[in-house]
Structures are given as structure tokens and as C-alpha cells.
């Protein structure tokens, strides 16, 4: 025989016990009267069975002193998953007599049963199995199908009404032991159960009939009240009808009077309109004559205003140009001063940069070798990436073709919708234009008279303003003439400063060129002196002829010795001279190595 899994056997036993306890509780409640107290034995057994079901497969949690294994942890999760359970959790935490988490869990189960929502709360827990895995093992009853079956059985407990006093009970120290003697069957129990079933059926019928009588009584009373209210409203409506008839007769008489008055008013308005038309025609003729004279005055004033405005614009443009020239001159002066200071600083900075450039060249050569090796590796990677990009481009082209087809279909549908919309809009606009034209024709006659009166006032105001502008323009022209004179003076000063600056720059360039030449020659002399250290002079007897012209030395042809190459020349061959800042006379230079020549005396001493 195959060995059964002990955890599966435990789950099956607990499920059977839950079925028996729930069934026995419902049957006994129906026979007892459906409202139960906390001392009712089947109800106490039901809570004990539920504790065992919730404890099955619980993970042991370590604490400071011992190991904890309580069902309060998973029941606390219901508060987060089901918002209506917040009231139960808050009331359980506020109970003064509870000290242990097991006591809080027992109080929570009792309150959930009284609310008739125990099945809903536990169903939320079973759905969230990833959260339950923190508290239960994988083989626990709440993690398997048996838990869902128990939740379905708990729905039947909504028939029972429970009135439980949780505040005074000692729920922390209760011992949860299942009493199996309640569920054992006998012959007497079978007969008694059949009687109980019959009694329960009779009680149900009695309760049903009582509820029907109550409902019928309530409907009869409501109907009587409606009849009374309808009778009262009927009497009120009859009275209101009589009053309304009297009001209608009075209104008809008033209507006849108003019609007669209306005819009289129409006759008067017609006579008044005829009189006003004659007046309007006379005013129009007078207005036309006066308007011709005003138009001529306005055209002349307008022509003068244009001429003066053009003059003013020309003067303003000249002023702007002169001001910009003044600013440019000031900026040029500042830039010239900065250039002089910068050139002095660059001479000092160039010396420091020469030393830095030498060190940088060495570092750059080393970095160049490293970068060449890296470039070879990167070129190989780039070739691989190009192959991949070609593949991706091919797939992108296929997707773009599909997109274009979809966009064409969408554009055709949108074009049809726009055509229909334009037709409706054109019709509505044509109707609105006709209506607006008719309204404008009515308003034109009234507005023309007002506009003509306003024109007279505006023309007079414009003439006064133009006179004021002419006087202001004359004042501004005098100011511009004064500014021109000042501008000419500034131009002369600028030219003088430019000349001075150019002279200074030329002097600086000459000094810089001379300094650079003299420094190079001094360095050459220093190198030549270093090279001559340790060399031996030729004897005067041995040097008899010049090496260039190969003629004998004499009093007219004196000997000159080169420190660098050691050769001896005559004064006729060594004509190259170099001016030195340290010596008053120029120095003779060697033709081959350009080093300084030294004249030798007859005693062969340098």
C-alpha cells in the first residue's frame, strides 16, 4: 500500500470537522431560535475548529525569549486588503482585557461572525497567496483547496444572528479542545433530528406568515393615507379653478383696453417718423456741404504733417548714427589700452609656454602610441556593429512600408469627414452673413450721424496737436546741430589717439625684434665658449698662412683665431662683423662657424 502524506490527512480531517461544526451550528441555531449567545456550546466548538484550521501549517517566528506561532499575523493583513475590516482591527486593539495576540485573534473571529462577513474577509486572504506565504508553509490548509472549501461553507453562517459580549471574556487563557462527543450519532439522535427538522420547517412557515401580515398592514395604512391626501388635493384644485376663471375674465378685459391703446400709439409714431425723415434729409444736405470744406482742410494738414514727420525721422536717424559712432570710438580706445597691456603679458607668458610645450610633446607621444592600439580594437568592434545596423535597417524599412499603408487609409477617412464638415459649416455661415447684413443696414443710418459729429471735433483736435508737434521738432533740430559739433570734436581726438597708438605699436615691434636677435646671438656665444673649454691654442710659429686666402701673415695681415673651430684667419678674410650691446665696437665673426674671432699678439698669448 502507498503511504499517504500526513499533511494531506490533516487537511482532510480538519475540513471534515469544519463541515460537521458548521452544519451542527446551523441546525441547532434553527431549532434554538437563530440568535445565539457566547455560552452556546456548538458556537464555542465552531470557534475552536476555526482556530485549528487557521493554525495548520503556520510558520514559527523567533522572538527574544521563545518561538511564536499565532494566527493574529495573517488576520491583521485583512485590514490592508479589505478596507471595511479596519473597524474590527481598531476595536480589537482598543479592548483593555486582551494581552496576547491569540486573544486578539479570537476576538476578531467573534466580531467578524457578528458582522456576517467572516467568509468575505477570509476569501481576501486566500486570493493573496503570495502574502500568506510569509506566515504559512506551502502545505498549509489555507494555501490549498481545502481553505477555499471552508470559506464557501462559512457563507451559510450569514443566516445566524449572534450577540456576543467580547469585552468581559477572558479570551487569552481559553483552552481550544475539540469535543468529538457532540458529533457522534445514535438512534435517539436520529429520531430527534427528524423532529427538529419538522419543527424548524413549521417555525419557518410561521415566521413567513407573520412577515406577510406585517407587510400587508403597512401597505393598507399607506393606501389610506394616500386616499386622504388625494381628497384634500381635489378640494384645493376645485377652489383654484374657480379663481383661475375669474382671473381669465379680468385679463380679457385688460387685453381689449391694451389693443385700443396700441392702435393710438401706432398712429402717433407714424406721424412722428414722417416728421423725423424730413429733418434728417435737411441735415444730410447741410452736412455734405460742410464736409467738402473740412476734407480740403484735412488734406492740407495731413500733407504738412507727413513732410514734418519725414524731417523728424531723418534727424533721428542721423542722431542714432552719431551716437553709435561715439560708442564705437570709446570702445576702440578701451580695446587699444587692453592690447598694449596684453602684449606686455604675452612676452612673459611665451617664455613659460616653451618649457611647458616640451613636456607636453613627450606626454602626447606616449598617449599617441596607446591610442593607436585602442583604435585598432575599436575598428574591429565598429565593423561588427555595422553588420548589425544593416540588418536592423532592413527590418525598419519593412515596418515603415506597413505604416505608410495604414496612414493612407486613415487620411482617406479623415478627408471624407472634413468634406462633410465643410458643407455644414458653409451653409451655416451663409445664413449668418445674410442675417448680419440686414442688421448692419439698419444700424448704418444711425451711426453715420454720430460719426459725422465726431469727425468735426477730431479734426480740430488734430490741428492743435500738429501745431504742438511742429514746435517740438524745431527744438529737437537745434539739439541735433549741437550734437553734431560735439561729434566732430570727438572724431579729431580719436584720430590723434590712433596715431599715438600706432607709433607705440611700431616702437614695441622694433624693440621686440632687436631683443630677439640679440638673445639668439648671446646664446650662440655662450655655446661657443662652452665648446672651447679644454682646447689648446696653436703656436704662432706653426700658423704661418691664412686658411682662406693661403697668404703669409704680416703686419698688415694680422692673425685672428676662432674659439669654436680653432682655425686662424687674416684680418682681410674675416670681414664679418656683429654689433653687441655690451661692447662699443663690433666683433669679428668666423666665416665657417660664425663664432667670435680673437686677435693674437706676437708672443702667442690669447
XYZ file of C-alpha atoms in Angstrom:
606
model
C 0.000 0.000 0.000
C 1.145 3.519 -0.827
C 1.965 5.699 2.192
C -0.310 8.794 2.407
C 1.025 12.305 3.006
C 0.407 13.157 6.704
C -0.248 16.834 5.895
C -2.952 15.834 3.363
C -4.593 13.624 6.017
C -4.531 16.523 8.497
C -6.153 18.846 5.958
C -8.884 16.286 5.176
C -9.649 15.753 8.885
C -9.835 19.494 9.573
C -12.125 20.014 6.557
C -14.481 17.266 7.777
C -14.525 18.749 11.297
C -15.313 22.199 9.851
C -18.194 20.733 7.834
C -19.631 18.986 10.906
C -19.278 22.037 13.174
C -20.834 24.463 10.638
C -23.684 22.035 9.852
C -24.385 21.350 13.538
C -24.268 25.081 14.358
C -26.793 25.972 11.621
C -29.184 23.119 12.529
C -29.062 23.827 16.268
C -29.499 27.579 15.653
C -32.623 26.951 13.544
C -34.140 24.784 16.289
C -32.956 27.092 19.086
C -34.081 30.372 17.568
C -31.336 31.751 15.239
C -29.959 34.335 17.733
C -27.058 32.846 19.726
C -25.071 33.896 22.815
C -21.412 33.360 23.639
C -22.276 30.474 26.069
C -23.866 28.369 23.320
C -21.777 25.084 23.103
C -21.941 24.495 19.295
C -20.783 28.104 18.746
C -17.807 27.609 21.087
C -16.875 24.378 19.251
C -17.070 26.238 15.918
C -14.534 28.831 17.101
C -12.191 26.072 18.348
C -12.340 24.302 14.962
C -11.645 27.599 13.137
C -8.565 28.178 15.345
C -7.201 24.725 14.439
C -7.833 25.374 10.725
C -6.024 28.751 10.837
C -3.123 27.313 12.901
C -2.445 24.483 10.446
C 0.903 24.967 8.700
C 1.804 28.232 10.478
C 5.487 29.228 10.285
C 7.326 29.532 13.600
C 8.688 33.051 14.220
C 11.646 33.687 16.524
C 11.435 36.274 19.319
C 13.835 37.374 22.069
C 12.686 34.797 24.664
C 10.894 31.995 22.764
C 9.256 30.948 19.490
C 5.865 32.462 18.484
C 3.173 30.688 16.479
C -0.041 32.802 16.377
C -2.814 33.439 13.839
C -3.025 37.192 14.554
C -0.411 37.999 11.892
C -2.396 36.778 8.837
C -5.678 38.150 10.260
C -4.023 41.583 10.566
C -3.423 41.557 6.793
C -7.194 41.690 6.156
C -7.180 45.325 7.254
C -4.941 46.243 4.281
C -6.769 44.083 1.714
C -10.387 44.841 2.769
C -10.971 48.469 3.919
C -14.205 47.623 5.810
C -12.190 45.432 8.219
C -10.419 48.496 9.673
C -13.191 48.961 12.273
C -12.796 45.387 13.611
C -8.996 45.664 13.838
C -9.193 49.034 15.600
C -11.795 47.803 18.129
C -9.740 44.629 18.848
C -6.619 46.700 19.536
C -8.574 49.019 21.849
C -10.006 46.193 24.042
C -8.461 46.541 27.532
C -8.535 42.884 28.663
C -6.571 41.416 25.731
C -2.820 40.947 26.212
C -1.786 38.144 23.834
C -2.045 38.007 20.017
C -4.078 34.759 20.281
C -6.707 36.581 22.376
C -6.910 39.346 19.749
C -7.387 36.736 17.005
C -10.261 35.079 18.960
C -11.953 38.468 19.482
C -11.513 39.239 15.742
C -13.278 35.957 14.768
C -16.222 36.710 17.069
C -16.656 40.256 15.726
C -16.442 39.017 12.107
C -19.195 36.455 12.802
C -21.426 39.151 14.327
C -20.875 41.313 11.200
C -21.670 38.275 8.950
C -18.517 38.997 6.902
C -16.155 36.217 8.036
C -16.384 34.486 4.636
C -15.586 37.747 2.767
C -12.571 38.532 4.946
C -11.042 35.035 4.646
C -11.691 34.955 0.877
C -9.497 38.087 0.507
C -6.712 36.290 2.383
C -6.880 33.118 0.257
C -6.703 35.108 -3.004
C -3.448 36.813 -1.915
C -1.331 33.647 -1.550
C 1.945 35.472 -2.103
C 1.297 37.444 1.112
C 0.131 34.317 3.002
C 3.377 32.523 2.116
C 5.158 34.756 4.682
C 3.040 33.198 7.500
C 2.140 29.680 6.241
C 4.036 26.722 4.837
C 3.309 25.569 1.296
C 1.316 22.530 2.573
C -0.923 24.528 4.973
C -4.727 24.283 4.785
C -5.094 27.995 3.924
C -2.695 27.583 0.977
C -4.545 24.576 -0.542
C -8.033 23.932 -1.986
C -9.444 22.889 1.401
C -9.201 26.514 2.554
C -11.427 27.665 -0.331
C -13.997 24.950 0.546
C -14.123 26.129 4.175
C -14.651 29.737 3.043
C -17.573 28.576 0.896
C -19.109 26.767 3.887
C -18.800 29.901 6.028
C -21.233 31.727 3.711
C -24.064 29.631 5.227
C -23.428 31.226 8.646
C -24.936 34.504 7.391
C -28.363 33.005 8.329
C -27.445 33.102 12.054
C -27.640 36.200 14.271
C -25.044 36.213 17.085
C -24.987 38.556 20.093
C -21.556 38.027 21.692
C -20.023 40.005 24.559
C -16.291 40.213 23.797
C -15.326 42.851 26.342
C -15.778 40.833 29.550
C -14.488 37.432 28.359
C -11.051 36.024 29.187
C -10.012 35.077 25.650
C -6.260 34.883 26.369
C -6.412 31.826 28.701
C -9.062 29.727 26.922
C -8.053 26.150 26.008
C -9.081 25.183 22.461
C -10.033 21.455 22.608
C -12.474 19.874 20.131
C -15.305 17.865 21.784
C -15.920 14.898 19.440
C -18.812 13.521 21.559
C -21.099 16.172 20.098
C -20.663 14.806 16.576
C -21.162 11.057 17.400
C -24.533 9.697 16.179
C -27.078 7.392 17.982
C -30.632 6.036 17.280
C -32.269 8.528 19.613
C -30.403 11.378 17.961
C -31.622 10.325 14.521
C -35.314 10.421 15.637
C -34.794 13.696 17.499
C -33.153 15.272 14.439
C -36.149 14.412 12.244
C -38.438 16.078 14.773
C -36.177 19.073 14.929
C -36.298 19.381 11.152
C -40.105 19.321 11.185
C -40.275 21.877 13.998
C -37.833 24.113 12.129
C -39.976 23.915 8.987
C -43.118 24.857 10.966
C -41.310 27.760 12.617
C -40.116 28.983 9.241
C -43.680 28.907 7.867
C -44.961 30.775 10.938
C -42.314 33.464 10.581
C -43.087 33.789 6.866
C -46.833 34.284 7.533
C -46.127 36.881 10.237
C -43.874 38.848 7.919
C -46.564 38.764 5.188
C -49.183 40.128 7.645
C -46.854 42.914 8.672
C -46.198 43.881 5.065
C -49.948 43.840 4.206
C -50.795 46.005 7.222
C -48.168 48.503 6.241
C -49.477 48.669 2.629
C -53.096 49.172 3.809
C -52.105 52.032 6.107
C -50.118 53.687 3.293
C -53.105 53.400 0.912
C -55.444 55.049 3.469
C -53.012 57.920 3.830
C -52.874 58.357 0.043
C -56.677 58.453 -0.242
C -56.878 61.201 2.381
C -54.190 63.249 0.668
C -55.913 62.898 -2.742
C -59.247 64.109 -1.339
C -57.602 67.176 0.164
C -55.752 67.974 -3.078
C -59.010 67.571 -5.090
C -60.823 70.208 -2.989
C -57.898 72.589 -3.351
C -57.853 72.164 -7.142
C -61.616 72.994 -7.395
C -61.081 76.243 -5.476
C -58.070 77.174 -7.623
C -60.072 76.511 -10.834
C -62.788 78.978 -9.797
C -60.174 81.628 -9.010
C -58.468 81.000 -12.387
C -61.751 81.548 -14.300
C -62.256 84.924 -12.628
C -58.672 85.911 -13.489
C -59.200 84.946 -17.159
C -62.256 87.245 -17.440
C -60.283 90.164 -15.983
C -57.335 89.526 -18.320
C -59.604 89.529 -21.392
C -60.967 92.970 -20.457
C -57.442 94.312 -19.959
C -56.430 92.847 -23.338
C -59.202 94.836 -25.154
C -58.064 98.057 -23.475
C -54.401 97.448 -24.382
C -55.255 96.789 -28.041
C -57.139 100.079 -28.331
C -54.225 101.944 -26.728
C -51.790 100.168 -29.098
C -53.642 101.441 -32.201
C -53.452 105.032 -30.919
C -49.711 104.722 -30.232
C -49.087 103.354 -33.758
C -50.827 106.337 -35.357
C -48.751 108.793 -33.305
C -45.422 107.022 -34.121
C -46.192 107.107 -37.878
C -46.700 110.883 -37.810
C -43.530 111.300 -35.754
C -41.476 109.170 -38.185
C -42.587 111.229 -41.184
C -41.523 114.425 -39.429
C -38.106 112.986 -38.454
C -37.429 111.808 -42.038
C -37.846 115.357 -43.351
C -35.453 116.698 -40.676
C -32.852 114.015 -41.418
C -32.850 114.816 -45.149
C -32.261 118.515 -44.436
C -29.403 117.727 -42.014
C -27.781 115.416 -44.576
C -27.698 118.142 -47.242
C -26.114 120.631 -44.837
C -23.589 118.010 -43.705
C -22.493 117.266 -47.273
C -21.708 120.950 -47.929
C -19.737 121.308 -44.684
C -17.864 118.073 -45.199
C -16.319 119.186 -48.511
C -14.646 122.175 -46.849
C -13.404 120.060 -43.922
C -11.925 117.448 -46.281
C -9.846 120.094 -48.061
C -8.553 121.425 -44.711
C -7.765 117.920 -43.530
C -5.826 117.006 -46.717
C -3.584 120.111 -46.421
C -2.920 119.464 -42.718
C -2.147 115.837 -43.452
C 0.365 116.754 -46.187
C 2.203 119.150 -43.849
C 2.292 116.505 -41.115
C 3.880 113.952 -43.471
C 6.614 116.383 -44.510
C 7.463 117.261 -40.918
C 7.398 113.625 -39.826
C 9.864 112.735 -42.622
C 12.197 115.514 -41.490
C 11.989 114.292 -37.930
C 12.779 110.694 -38.950
C 15.835 111.826 -40.938
C 17.145 113.817 -37.987
C 16.563 110.898 -35.617
C 18.435 108.513 -37.921
C 21.427 110.873 -38.082
C 21.397 111.182 -34.289
C 21.367 107.398 -33.846
C 24.292 107.023 -36.259
C 26.318 109.683 -34.453
C 25.628 108.142 -31.019
C 26.670 104.695 -32.299
C 29.884 106.196 -33.726
C 30.620 107.795 -30.363
C 30.223 104.451 -28.582
C 32.434 102.729 -31.154
C 35.192 105.300 -30.617
C 35.075 104.795 -26.841
C 35.210 101.008 -27.272
C 38.150 101.302 -29.672
C 40.082 103.391 -27.126
C 39.482 100.818 -24.412
C 40.495 97.959 -26.710
C 43.739 99.714 -27.659
C 44.669 100.137 -23.997
C 43.908 96.457 -23.357
C 46.026 95.381 -26.362
C 49.075 97.256 -25.060
C 48.819 95.560 -21.651
C 48.145 92.159 -23.208
C 51.200 92.353 -25.484
C 53.411 93.011 -22.496
C 51.890 89.990 -20.690
C 52.261 87.717 -23.724
C 56.037 88.322 -23.874
C 56.300 86.940 -20.331
C 53.821 84.093 -20.980
C 55.562 82.851 -24.150
C 58.725 82.035 -22.230
C 56.797 79.866 -19.767
C 54.851 78.164 -22.571
C 58.059 76.984 -24.327
C 59.039 74.888 -21.305
C 55.534 73.507 -20.934
C 55.277 72.591 -24.651
C 58.411 70.437 -24.451
C 56.977 68.400 -21.548
C 53.584 68.114 -23.276
C 55.179 66.806 -26.505
C 56.754 63.891 -24.622
C 53.438 63.019 -22.931
C 51.496 63.298 -26.204
C 53.907 60.892 -27.953
C 53.294 58.272 -25.241
C 49.500 58.791 -25.382
C 49.574 58.515 -29.205
C 51.049 55.011 -29.013
C 48.358 53.928 -26.525
C 45.567 55.451 -28.636
C 46.756 53.642 -31.800
C 46.362 50.283 -30.040
C 42.855 51.255 -28.838
C 41.860 52.417 -32.345
C 42.672 49.010 -33.799
C 40.382 47.284 -31.265
C 37.580 49.822 -31.833
C 37.757 49.420 -35.643
C 37.057 45.702 -35.260
C 34.064 46.415 -32.985
C 32.726 49.046 -35.445
C 32.791 46.528 -38.325
C 30.661 44.134 -36.256
C 28.205 46.875 -35.314
C 27.821 47.939 -38.973
C 26.665 44.417 -39.899
C 24.032 44.536 -37.137
C 22.829 48.026 -38.188
C 22.319 46.850 -41.773
C 20.053 44.063 -40.524
C 18.093 46.475 -38.305
C 17.667 48.957 -41.212
C 16.148 46.222 -43.402
C 13.546 45.389 -40.751
C 12.824 49.120 -40.183
C 12.106 49.620 -43.892
C 9.535 46.811 -43.861
C 7.817 48.353 -40.813
C 7.775 51.815 -42.462
C 6.041 50.410 -45.561
C 3.309 48.907 -43.378
C 2.941 52.204 -41.503
C 2.567 54.179 -44.735
C -0.242 51.897 -45.917
C -2.101 52.356 -42.624
C -1.613 56.151 -42.730
C -3.019 56.353 -46.283
C -6.195 54.566 -45.212
C -6.543 56.889 -42.230
C -6.020 60.017 -44.373
C -8.757 58.957 -46.810
C -11.246 58.507 -43.954
C -10.309 61.891 -42.448
C -10.697 63.624 -45.846
C -14.273 62.344 -46.205
C -15.120 63.577 -42.697
C -13.664 67.039 -43.430
C -15.709 67.399 -46.634
C -18.958 66.751 -44.777
C -17.976 69.192 -42.029
C -17.139 71.938 -44.543
C -20.523 71.586 -46.265
C -22.371 72.073 -42.969
C -20.123 74.994 -41.996
C -20.622 76.773 -45.344
C -24.396 76.558 -45.060
C -24.427 77.937 -41.538
C -22.039 80.768 -42.474
C -24.168 81.845 -45.456
C -27.273 82.140 -43.267
C -25.380 84.103 -40.626
C -23.990 86.526 -43.231
C -27.454 87.312 -44.591
C -28.749 87.987 -41.086
C -25.780 90.204 -40.201
C -26.092 92.242 -43.435
C -29.702 93.098 -42.675
C -28.798 94.222 -39.173
C -25.919 96.386 -40.477
C -28.184 98.188 -42.932
C -30.447 99.244 -40.058
C -27.562 100.453 -37.902
C -25.707 102.385 -40.643
C -28.162 105.292 -40.770
C -27.951 105.826 -37.010
C -24.155 105.541 -36.837
C -23.474 107.907 -39.794
C -24.981 110.872 -37.967
C -22.933 110.211 -34.828
C -19.700 109.696 -36.805
C -20.051 113.000 -38.698
C -20.383 114.957 -35.455
C -17.366 113.236 -34.005
C -15.291 113.955 -37.162
C -15.651 117.698 -36.670
C -14.306 117.518 -33.137
C -11.430 115.169 -34.024
C -10.241 117.398 -36.906
C -9.997 120.423 -34.646
C -8.079 118.431 -32.044
C -5.677 117.104 -34.693
C -4.865 120.613 -35.934
C -3.890 121.736 -32.429
C -1.732 118.648 -31.892
C 0.073 119.195 -35.212
C 0.985 122.738 -34.232
C 2.463 121.460 -30.966
C 4.486 118.782 -32.792
C 5.956 121.404 -35.192
C 7.254 123.466 -32.263
C 8.785 120.355 -30.635
C 10.526 119.363 -33.900
C 12.201 122.779 -34.157
C 13.595 122.434 -30.634
C 14.921 118.943 -31.432
C 16.661 120.152 -34.638
C 18.661 122.707 -32.642
C 19.745 119.989 -30.180
C 20.861 117.745 -33.074
C 23.038 120.553 -34.526
C 24.797 120.922 -31.156
C 25.388 117.162 -31.010
C 26.976 117.227 -34.473
C 29.546 119.790 -33.337
C 30.456 117.676 -30.300
C 30.742 114.579 -32.512
C 33.252 116.303 -34.839
C 35.419 117.252 -31.866
C 35.426 113.656 -30.649
C 36.439 112.394 -34.110
C 39.528 114.671 -34.111
C 40.542 113.439 -30.660
C 40.090 109.835 -31.818
C 42.379 110.358 -34.814
C 45.111 111.819 -32.592
C 44.877 108.891 -30.168
C 45.050 106.383 -33.045
C 48.228 107.978 -34.341
C 49.830 107.831 -30.889
C 48.821 104.186 -30.522
C 50.232 103.218 -33.948
C 53.553 104.880 -33.091
C 53.739 102.988 -29.811
C 52.977 99.665 -31.522
C 55.700 100.255 -34.113
C 58.228 101.065 -31.369
C 57.248 97.914 -29.452
C 57.686 95.743 -32.568
C 61.153 97.162 -33.269
C 62.230 96.610 -29.667
C 60.907 93.039 -29.698
C 62.754 92.177 -32.956
C 66.057 93.634 -31.676
C 65.716 91.854 -28.341
C 65.049 88.504 -30.011
C 68.075 88.871 -32.340
C 70.390 89.877 -29.509
C 69.202 86.993 -27.300
C 69.858 84.449 -30.067
C 73.370 85.786 -30.669
C 74.194 85.777 -26.955
C 73.095 82.125 -26.723
C 75.339 81.245 -29.684
C 78.304 82.939 -27.989
C 77.650 81.020 -24.746
C 77.560 77.707 -26.638
C 80.798 78.560 -28.432
C 82.552 79.371 -25.131
C 81.412 76.037 -23.661
C 82.738 74.150 -26.706
C 86.192 75.837 -26.493
C 86.795 74.819 -22.897
C 89.722 72.358 -22.830
C 91.065 73.130 -26.382
C 94.746 74.127 -26.983
C 95.900 77.169 -28.961
C 98.068 76.650 -31.991
C 101.560 78.055 -31.701
C 102.352 81.243 -33.570
C 105.263 79.609 -35.417
C 103.101 76.763 -36.721
C 100.318 79.170 -38.072
C 102.142 80.893 -40.911
C 99.453 81.057 -43.644
C 95.725 82.049 -43.688
C 93.454 79.083 -44.374
C 91.138 81.012 -46.702
C 93.446 83.075 -48.889
C 96.624 80.920 -48.129
C 98.843 84.038 -47.817
C 101.527 84.597 -45.206
C 100.760 86.653 -42.128
C 102.451 90.058 -41.796
C 101.972 93.382 -40.028
C 99.208 94.350 -42.413
C 97.624 90.872 -42.290
C 97.107 90.156 -38.604
C 96.123 86.777 -37.175
C 92.568 86.149 -35.866
C 91.755 82.893 -34.030
C 88.268 81.188 -33.903
C 87.372 79.891 -30.449
C 84.904 77.331 -31.815
C 86.673 75.579 -34.733
C 90.279 76.604 -33.849
C 91.069 77.971 -37.313
C 93.240 81.121 -37.893
C 92.301 83.798 -40.445
C 93.746 87.131 -41.508
C 92.009 90.431 -40.921
C 91.205 90.739 -44.674
C 89.339 87.394 -44.784
C 87.418 87.891 -41.503
C 85.396 90.982 -42.501
C 82.109 89.757 -40.991
C 81.278 91.984 -38.017
C 78.477 91.733 -35.440
C 77.306 94.586 -33.164
C 76.993 93.667 -29.458
C 75.070 95.710 -26.834
C 77.801 95.135 -24.215
C 80.787 96.329 -26.389
C 81.188 99.783 -28.052
C 82.828 98.302 -31.200
C 81.547 95.494 -33.473
C 83.085 91.990 -33.093
C 84.621 89.928 -35.948
C 82.902 86.553 -36.724
C 84.190 83.261 -38.233
C 83.009 82.541 -41.817
C 82.567 78.790 -41.272
C 81.002 78.526 -37.743
C 80.043 82.237 -37.121
C 81.839 82.246 -33.752
C 83.736 85.293 -32.385
C 87.357 85.697 -33.586
C 90.151 86.798 -31.208
C 93.241 88.719 -32.323
C 96.562 87.116 -31.290
C 99.698 89.013 -30.331
C 103.265 88.136 -31.359
C 104.015 86.381 -28.044
C 101.466 83.592 -28.851
C 99.290 84.518 -25.857
C 95.477 84.729 -26.451
